């Protein structure tokens, strides 16, 4: 499918270091699928939403090479193409999207209007807020990982795969992300070894079948990486250990790609929004948080589904609830047992 993409042109964004601008009706934090969809719906409801987009426009999905399971695109499309389309659609109806500016501090404790400060020195106020700040890839926290990040250690195959043409890489993890990204890496690398701590994959069947059929893919089961080893500032090997036998091996490789899950970007809401034991913001089915007027959607509150399609649905629901709440209309009361974390 050929897509006609254009670069988005941001509308006028208030620069407001003193927080003196008029109070916004709705501010959306985050510019991934949940945030952009909330922006689309809010813009069409004439709420003139302001999106504070963060430093990774489009969020994690923009780093995905190909999305094959987003409805309406039978031939698939890149994450960046999908984000470009969503951005264009939200802006078409009047959403203002401020990129490369991230939330540094919020005040939700004193009720609406809420104050939001950003790391570029601005401050905004809003009657309502939709939080869609997403999640960040988890690290292994092993020796060598941090030191060699950017020099062989990576969390993004789309970004860095190109640098491993005809080289050997190791992929850590057994979920959908690990297998999808490992398959992508076979386009460049001469050999891809998936190192997984168990002897079966967590990834879906379709991906598994594709992975087992790919001759460049190899699997090292029941194994973890204890250390990433480098020479002259570049990855040269990993120290593997078999969790069943305890056997240790020095395994040569040029790169280590880590896909072992994510953590929600919710630290800035600590003490202000209710979070679960894993740090995900707790919402009910209407995407309401424990603070009236603050809603949340997408991976910041979803530990279970984590699909572009579910984030889009949650962004829609959050915008619809916010709109009702702003209009002073009744928002249905849900029984406590119906709420989800
Ligand atoms: P995930 O499903 O949580 O898988 C994480 C993988 O990393 C698991 O195999 C886990 O092992 C392993 N792991 C976790 N901590 C580890 C550690 N410290 N050391 C070694 N291995 C570790 O995460 P994900 O793959 O990022 O997927 C997240 C969600 O997004 C899932 O719901 C997934 O379905 C979805 N997703 C979907 C698609 C798609 O549909 N195309 C693509 C990407 C992601 P165990 O298996 O032993 O727990």
Short mmCIF file of C-alpha atoms and ligand atoms in Angstrom, two decimals:
data_model
loop_
_atom_site.label_atom_id
_atom_site.label_comp_id
_atom_site.label_asym_id
_atom_site.label_seq_id
_atom_site.Cartn_x
_atom_site.Cartn_y
_atom_site.Cartn_z
CA UNK A 1 0.00 0.00 0.00
CA UNK A 2 1.38 3.40 -0.94
CA UNK A 3 0.76 6.04 1.69
CA UNK A 4 0.79 9.71 0.97
CA UNK A 5 2.55 11.06 4.05
CA UNK A 6 3.36 14.68 4.77
CA UNK A 7 5.35 16.27 7.55
CA UNK A 8 3.05 17.66 10.19
CA UNK A 9 2.98 21.40 10.81
CA UNK A 10 2.44 22.22 14.48
CA UNK A 11 -0.16 24.84 15.27
CA UNK A 12 0.62 27.70 17.62
CA UNK A 13 1.78 26.41 20.98
CA UNK A 14 1.81 28.69 24.01
CA UNK A 15 5.22 29.18 25.61
CA UNK A 16 4.34 29.89 29.19
CA UNK A 17 7.21 29.86 31.70
CA UNK A 18 5.17 31.74 34.30
CA UNK A 19 2.05 29.68 33.84
CA UNK A 20 0.07 32.81 32.98
CA UNK A 21 -1.65 31.64 29.82
CA UNK A 22 -5.34 30.95 29.78
CA UNK A 23 -6.24 27.61 31.27
CA UNK A 24 -6.42 24.90 28.59
CA UNK A 25 -9.53 22.74 28.46
CA UNK A 26 -7.52 19.56 27.97
CA UNK A 27 -3.84 18.68 27.96
CA UNK A 28 -2.71 15.28 26.74
CA UNK A 29 0.63 13.99 27.97
CA UNK A 30 2.31 11.75 25.39
CA UNK A 31 2.16 11.37 21.61
CA UNK A 32 1.85 7.61 21.09
CA UNK A 33 -1.25 5.94 19.63
CA UNK A 34 -3.28 6.52 22.84
CA UNK A 35 -2.35 10.22 23.04
CA UNK A 36 -2.83 10.93 19.34
CA UNK A 37 -6.21 9.18 19.29
CA UNK A 38 -7.34 11.07 22.41
CA UNK A 39 -6.18 14.25 20.64
CA UNK A 40 -8.19 13.39 17.52
CA UNK A 41 -11.40 12.78 19.45
CA UNK A 42 -10.90 15.80 21.71
CA UNK A 43 -10.15 18.05 18.72
CA UNK A 44 -13.30 16.88 16.95
CA UNK A 45 -15.22 17.66 20.16
CA UNK A 46 -13.81 21.24 19.91
CA UNK A 47 -11.75 20.95 23.08
CA UNK A 48 -8.69 22.42 21.30
CA UNK A 49 -6.38 19.89 23.00
CA UNK A 50 -2.71 20.58 23.61
CA UNK A 51 -0.49 17.51 23.32
CA UNK A 52 2.83 17.56 25.17
CA UNK A 53 4.51 14.97 23.03
CA UNK A 54 7.73 14.05 24.87
CA UNK A 55 11.15 13.38 23.36
CA UNK A 56 10.15 10.30 21.39
CA UNK A 57 7.38 11.52 19.09
CA UNK A 58 4.98 8.66 18.53
CA UNK A 59 6.40 6.72 21.47
CA UNK A 60 7.54 3.11 21.22
CA UNK A 61 5.46 2.26 18.16
CA UNK A 62 7.40 4.73 16.02
CA UNK A 63 10.43 2.43 16.47
CA UNK A 64 8.58 -0.62 15.19
CA UNK A 65 9.69 -1.63 11.74
CA UNK A 66 6.44 -3.18 10.61
CA UNK A 67 2.96 -3.46 12.11
CA UNK A 68 0.89 -6.26 10.64
CA UNK A 69 -1.95 -6.43 13.16
CA UNK A 70 -3.38 -2.92 13.13
CA UNK A 71 -6.82 -3.19 11.50
CA UNK A 72 -7.32 -1.47 8.19
CA UNK A 73 -3.80 -2.03 6.88
CA UNK A 74 -3.79 -5.57 5.46
CA UNK A 75 -0.36 -5.14 3.93
CA UNK A 76 1.13 -3.72 7.13
CA UNK A 77 2.91 -0.44 7.59
CA UNK A 78 5.80 0.93 9.60
CA UNK A 79 5.23 2.31 13.09
CA UNK A 80 6.51 5.69 11.93
CA UNK A 81 4.06 5.76 9.00
CA UNK A 82 1.17 4.99 11.36
CA UNK A 83 2.27 7.72 13.78
CA UNK A 84 2.58 10.21 10.89
CA UNK A 85 -0.96 9.40 9.77
CA UNK A 86 -2.37 9.67 13.30
CA UNK A 87 -0.56 12.98 13.85
CA UNK A 88 -1.85 14.38 10.58
CA UNK A 89 -5.40 13.32 11.38
CA UNK A 90 -5.35 14.85 14.89
CA UNK A 91 -3.86 18.10 13.59
CA UNK A 92 -6.37 18.27 10.76
CA UNK A 93 -9.10 18.74 13.36
CA UNK A 94 -7.15 21.28 15.41
CA UNK A 95 -5.03 19.38 17.93
CA UNK A 96 -1.85 21.28 18.83
CA UNK A 97 1.08 18.92 19.20
CA UNK A 98 4.21 20.11 20.96
CA UNK A 99 7.09 17.72 20.35
CA UNK A 100 10.47 17.45 22.07
CA UNK A 101 9.06 18.75 25.32
CA UNK A 102 8.38 16.35 28.17
CA UNK A 103 6.52 16.63 31.45
CA UNK A 104 8.86 17.20 34.37
CA UNK A 105 6.36 17.90 37.15
CA UNK A 106 2.61 17.87 37.69
CA UNK A 107 0.35 19.20 40.37
CA UNK A 108 -2.76 17.06 40.49
CA UNK A 109 -3.09 17.38 44.26
CA UNK A 110 -4.95 20.69 44.29
CA UNK A 111 -7.70 19.74 41.85
CA UNK A 112 -8.66 21.31 38.53
CA UNK A 113 -7.15 23.39 37.00
CA UNK A 114 -4.02 21.26 37.12
CA UNK A 115 -0.48 22.56 36.61
CA UNK A 116 1.98 20.84 34.30
CA UNK A 117 5.63 21.81 34.01
CA UNK A 118 7.83 20.70 31.13
CA UNK A 119 11.57 20.21 30.84
CA UNK A 120 11.90 23.15 28.44
CA UNK A 121 10.95 25.54 31.24
CA UNK A 122 7.27 25.97 30.38
CA UNK A 123 4.26 25.65 32.63
CA UNK A 124 0.69 25.02 31.59
CA UNK A 125 -2.65 24.80 33.32
CA UNK A 126 -5.55 22.62 32.24
CA UNK A 127 -9.05 21.84 33.39
CA UNK A 128 -8.49 18.20 32.53
CA UNK A 129 -5.53 15.95 31.66
CA UNK A 130 -5.18 12.66 29.82
CA UNK A 131 -1.98 10.83 30.75
CA UNK A 132 -0.56 8.65 27.95
CA UNK A 133 3.14 8.64 28.80
CA UNK A 134 3.60 4.97 27.90
CA UNK A 135 6.37 2.64 29.00
CA UNK A 136 10.14 2.25 28.60
CA UNK A 137 12.13 -0.88 27.67
CA UNK A 138 13.46 -2.78 30.67
CA UNK A 139 17.20 -3.24 31.17
CA UNK A 140 19.00 -6.40 32.27
CA UNK A 141 21.14 -4.46 34.75
CA UNK A 142 24.22 -6.60 34.19
CA UNK A 143 27.89 -5.56 33.98
CA UNK A 144 28.80 -4.07 30.60
CA UNK A 145 25.21 -3.33 29.56
CA UNK A 146 25.16 0.35 30.35
CA UNK A 147 28.78 0.98 29.33
CA UNK A 148 28.27 -0.60 25.89
CA UNK A 149 24.80 0.82 25.14
CA UNK A 150 25.11 2.48 21.74
CA UNK A 151 28.27 0.45 21.03
CA UNK A 152 26.70 -2.92 20.47
CA UNK A 153 24.00 -3.01 23.15
CA UNK A 154 20.62 -1.84 21.86
CA UNK A 155 16.91 -1.82 22.73
CA UNK A 156 15.75 -0.98 19.21
CA UNK A 157 16.34 -3.20 16.18
CA UNK A 158 14.71 -0.68 13.83
CA UNK A 159 17.14 2.00 14.95
CA UNK A 160 20.33 -0.04 15.08
CA UNK A 161 19.84 -3.19 12.98
CA UNK A 162 21.43 -1.56 9.96
CA UNK A 163 24.80 -1.37 11.75
CA UNK A 164 24.96 -5.16 12.07
CA UNK A 165 25.13 -6.10 8.41
CA UNK A 166 26.82 -9.52 8.11
CA UNK A 167 27.51 -9.56 11.85
CA UNK A 168 26.41 -11.88 14.64
CA UNK A 169 23.88 -10.62 17.14
CA UNK A 170 22.27 -11.98 20.27
CA UNK A 171 18.64 -11.18 21.16
CA UNK A 172 17.47 -11.51 24.77
CA UNK A 173 13.85 -12.42 25.57
CA UNK A 174 11.16 -14.83 24.38
CA UNK A 175 8.11 -12.58 23.97
CA UNK A 176 6.51 -11.07 20.87
CA UNK A 177 8.90 -8.12 20.89
CA UNK A 178 12.04 -10.26 21.06
CA UNK A 179 10.96 -12.59 18.26
CA UNK A 180 9.57 -9.85 16.04
CA UNK A 181 12.74 -7.81 16.41
CA UNK A 182 14.97 -10.88 16.01
CA UNK A 183 13.24 -11.66 12.71
CA UNK A 184 13.79 -8.08 11.61
CA UNK A 185 17.49 -8.39 12.48
CA UNK A 186 17.87 -11.41 10.15
CA UNK A 187 17.61 -8.90 7.29
CA UNK A 188 21.02 -7.57 8.26
CA UNK A 189 22.85 -9.96 10.56
CA UNK A 190 24.54 -13.15 9.40
CA UNK A 191 23.26 -14.98 12.49
CA UNK A 192 20.74 -14.16 15.22
CA UNK A 193 20.86 -16.10 18.50
CA UNK A 194 17.82 -15.76 20.74
CA UNK A 195 18.87 -16.25 24.35
CA UNK A 196 15.84 -17.18 26.44
CA UNK A 197 15.67 -18.07 30.12
CA UNK A 198 13.15 -20.89 29.55
CA UNK A 199 12.83 -23.69 26.98
CA UNK A 200 9.74 -22.32 25.26
CA UNK A 201 8.82 -18.97 23.82
CA UNK A 202 6.14 -16.66 25.14
CA UNK A 203 5.64 -15.15 21.66
CA UNK A 204 2.49 -15.90 19.63
CA UNK A 205 2.31 -18.97 17.38
CA UNK A 206 2.58 -17.13 14.05
CA UNK A 207 5.80 -15.43 15.10
CA UNK A 208 7.16 -18.66 16.53
CA UNK A 209 6.54 -20.53 13.30
CA UNK A 210 8.23 -17.81 11.30
CA UNK A 211 11.18 -17.77 13.69
CA UNK A 212 11.72 -21.54 13.65
CA UNK A 213 11.56 -21.56 9.86
CA UNK A 214 14.19 -18.85 9.45
CA UNK A 215 17.61 -20.38 8.88
CA UNK A 216 19.45 -17.39 10.34
CA UNK A 217 17.64 -17.77 13.66
CA UNK A 218 19.10 -19.92 16.43
CA UNK A 219 17.92 -20.49 20.00
CA UNK A 220 19.90 -20.81 23.18
CA UNK A 221 17.40 -22.16 25.73
CA UNK A 222 17.37 -22.03 29.53
CA UNK A 223 20.06 -19.42 29.44
CA UNK A 224 20.67 -15.92 30.76
CA UNK A 225 23.34 -13.35 30.04
CA UNK A 226 25.46 -12.46 33.07
CA UNK A 227 27.79 -9.96 31.44
CA UNK A 228 28.34 -8.09 28.19
CA UNK A 229 32.00 -8.02 27.29
CA UNK A 230 33.63 -5.38 25.15
CA UNK A 231 37.00 -4.59 23.66
CA UNK A 232 38.03 -1.11 22.50
CA UNK A 233 34.55 0.12 23.45
CA UNK A 234 32.67 -2.41 21.28
CA UNK A 235 30.78 -5.57 22.18
CA UNK A 236 32.79 -8.73 21.47
CA UNK A 237 31.07 -11.40 23.56
CA UNK A 238 28.50 -12.23 26.23
CA UNK A 239 28.96 -14.43 29.27
CA UNK A 240 26.12 -16.94 29.24
CA UNK A 241 24.99 -19.20 32.01
CA UNK A 242 22.62 -22.12 31.74
CA UNK A 243 19.99 -21.81 34.47
CA UNK A 244 19.55 -25.60 34.70
CA UNK A 245 23.15 -26.83 34.63
CA UNK A 246 24.94 -23.69 35.84
CA UNK A 247 27.38 -24.07 32.96
CA UNK A 248 29.04 -20.81 31.89
CA UNK A 249 30.09 -20.00 28.33
CA UNK A 250 31.84 -17.08 26.71
CA UNK A 251 29.86 -16.56 23.53
CA UNK A 252 31.26 -14.27 20.79
CA UNK A 253 28.87 -11.71 19.32
CA UNK A 254 28.94 -8.26 17.77
CA UNK A 255 25.69 -7.02 19.25
CA UNK A 256 23.19 -7.57 22.05
CA UNK A 257 19.53 -6.60 21.55
CA UNK A 258 17.45 -6.64 24.72
CA UNK A 259 13.64 -7.09 24.63
CA UNK A 260 12.53 -8.24 28.08
CA UNK A 261 9.44 -6.11 28.65
CA UNK A 262 8.73 -2.58 29.75
CA UNK A 263 8.19 -0.35 32.77
CA UNK A 264 5.51 2.37 32.81
CA UNK A 265 6.68 5.98 32.70
CA UNK A 266 4.83 6.95 35.84
CA UNK A 267 7.49 8.14 38.31
CA UNK A 268 6.43 11.76 37.89
CA UNK A 269 2.92 10.85 39.13
CA UNK A 270 4.12 9.13 42.29
CA UNK A 271 2.08 10.22 45.29
CA UNK A 272 -0.43 11.98 43.03
CA UNK A 273 -2.03 9.21 40.98
CA UNK A 274 -2.79 5.78 42.34
CA UNK A 275 -0.43 3.18 40.84
CA UNK A 276 -0.36 -0.59 41.09
CA UNK A 277 2.53 -2.68 42.43
CA UNK A 278 4.25 -2.51 39.03
CA UNK A 279 3.90 1.28 38.71
CA UNK A 280 1.00 1.28 36.23
CA UNK A 281 -1.55 4.05 36.79
CA UNK A 282 -4.82 2.58 38.02
CA UNK A 283 -7.93 3.49 36.02
CA UNK A 284 -11.48 2.27 35.86
CA UNK A 285 -13.14 1.18 32.62
CA UNK A 286 -13.91 4.81 31.78
CA UNK A 287 -10.18 5.58 31.99
CA UNK A 288 -10.62 7.70 35.12
CA UNK A 289 -7.76 7.84 37.60
CA UNK A 290 -8.25 8.47 41.32
CA UNK A 291 -8.06 12.24 40.63
CA UNK A 292 -11.23 13.75 39.22
CA UNK A 293 -10.48 15.35 35.85
CA UNK A 294 -7.32 13.26 35.24
CA UNK A 295 -7.64 10.29 32.90
CA UNK A 296 -5.09 7.78 31.63
CA UNK A 297 -4.86 5.60 28.50
CA UNK A 298 -2.43 3.28 26.73
CA UNK A 299 0.55 1.49 28.22
CA UNK A 300 0.84 3.79 31.23
CA UNK A 301 -2.23 1.97 32.59
CA UNK A 302 -2.31 -1.27 30.60
CA UNK A 303 -0.09 -4.10 31.74
CA UNK A 304 -2.13 -6.74 29.94
CA UNK A 305 -2.86 -6.03 26.28
CA UNK A 306 -0.28 -3.47 25.14
CA UNK A 307 -1.33 -3.40 21.50
CA UNK A 308 -1.56 -0.37 19.25
CA UNK A 309 -5.22 -1.24 18.70
CA UNK A 310 -6.00 -1.40 22.43
CA UNK A 311 -4.12 1.85 23.10
CA UNK A 312 -6.15 3.52 20.38
CA UNK A 313 -9.37 2.25 22.00
CA UNK A 314 -8.31 3.42 25.43
CA UNK A 315 -7.33 6.85 24.04
CA UNK A 316 -10.78 7.10 22.49
CA UNK A 317 -12.49 6.17 25.75
CA UNK A 318 -10.39 8.63 27.75
CA UNK A 319 -11.24 11.51 25.39
CA UNK A 320 -14.95 10.66 25.43
CA UNK A 321 -15.01 10.52 29.24
CA UNK A 322 -12.99 13.75 29.52
CA UNK A 323 -15.41 15.45 27.16
CA UNK A 324 -18.39 14.36 29.24
CA UNK A 325 -16.68 15.42 32.44
CA UNK A 326 -15.75 18.85 31.05
CA UNK A 327 -19.30 19.42 29.87
CA UNK A 328 -20.51 18.76 33.40
CA UNK A 329 -22.45 15.80 32.12
CA UNK A 330 -22.99 12.76 34.17
CA UNK A 331 -20.28 10.14 33.88
CA UNK A 332 -21.66 6.69 34.70
CA UNK A 333 -20.68 5.44 38.12
CA UNK A 334 -18.95 2.08 38.04
CA UNK A 335 -19.02 -0.39 40.86
CA UNK A 336 -15.64 -0.87 42.54
CA UNK A 337 -15.53 -4.46 41.31
CA UNK A 338 -15.64 -3.24 37.72
CA UNK A 339 -12.49 -1.15 37.98
CA UNK A 340 -9.33 -2.44 36.37
CA UNK A 341 -5.66 -1.76 37.09
P1 LIG B 1 6.74 -9.79 27.40
O1 LIG B 1 5.62 -10.43 26.67
O2 LIG B 1 6.56 -9.44 28.83
O3 LIG B 1 8.00 -10.73 27.22
C1 LIG B 1 9.19 -10.45 27.89
C2 LIG B 1 10.15 -11.62 27.63
O4 LIG B 1 11.39 -11.31 28.26
C3 LIG B 1 9.64 -12.92 28.21
O5 LIG B 1 9.95 -13.98 27.32
C4 LIG B 1 10.42 -13.03 29.51
O6 LIG B 1 10.70 -14.37 29.86
C5 LIG B 1 11.71 -12.34 29.16
N1 LIG B 1 12.32 -11.69 30.34
C6 LIG B 1 11.75 -10.85 31.23
N2 LIG B 1 12.64 -10.43 32.15
C7 LIG B 1 13.80 -11.04 31.85
C8 LIG B 1 15.08 -11.02 32.43
N3 LIG B 1 15.37 -10.26 33.49
N4 LIG B 1 16.05 -11.78 31.86
C9 LIG B 1 15.79 -12.54 30.78
N5 LIG B 1 14.60 -12.59 30.16
C10 LIG B 1 13.60 -11.85 30.70
O7 LIG B 1 7.21 -8.40 26.71
P2 LIG B 1 7.17 -7.98 25.17
O8 LIG B 1 7.68 -9.04 24.26
O9 LIG B 1 7.81 -6.64 25.14
O10 LIG B 1 5.62 -7.80 24.86
C11 LIG B 1 4.85 -6.93 25.69
C12 LIG B 1 3.40 -6.94 25.22
O11 LIG B 1 3.32 -6.35 23.93
C13 LIG B 1 2.82 -8.35 25.11
O12 LIG B 1 1.48 -8.31 25.50
C14 LIG B 1 2.92 -8.64 23.64
O13 LIG B 1 1.93 -9.55 23.19
C15 LIG B 1 2.74 -7.26 23.04
N6 LIG B 1 3.41 -7.17 21.73
C16 LIG B 1 2.70 -7.61 20.64
C17 LIG B 1 3.29 -7.59 19.40
C18 LIG B 1 2.48 -8.09 18.24
O14 LIG B 1 1.33 -8.48 18.43
N7 LIG B 1 3.00 -8.08 17.03
C19 LIG B 1 4.60 -7.14 19.24
C20 LIG B 1 5.31 -6.73 20.35
C21 LIG B 1 4.71 -6.77 21.61
P3 LIG B 1 9.54 -15.39 30.30
O15 LIG B 1 8.83 -15.77 29.05
O16 LIG B 1 10.28 -16.49 30.95
O17 LIG B 1 8.68 -14.61 31.26
#
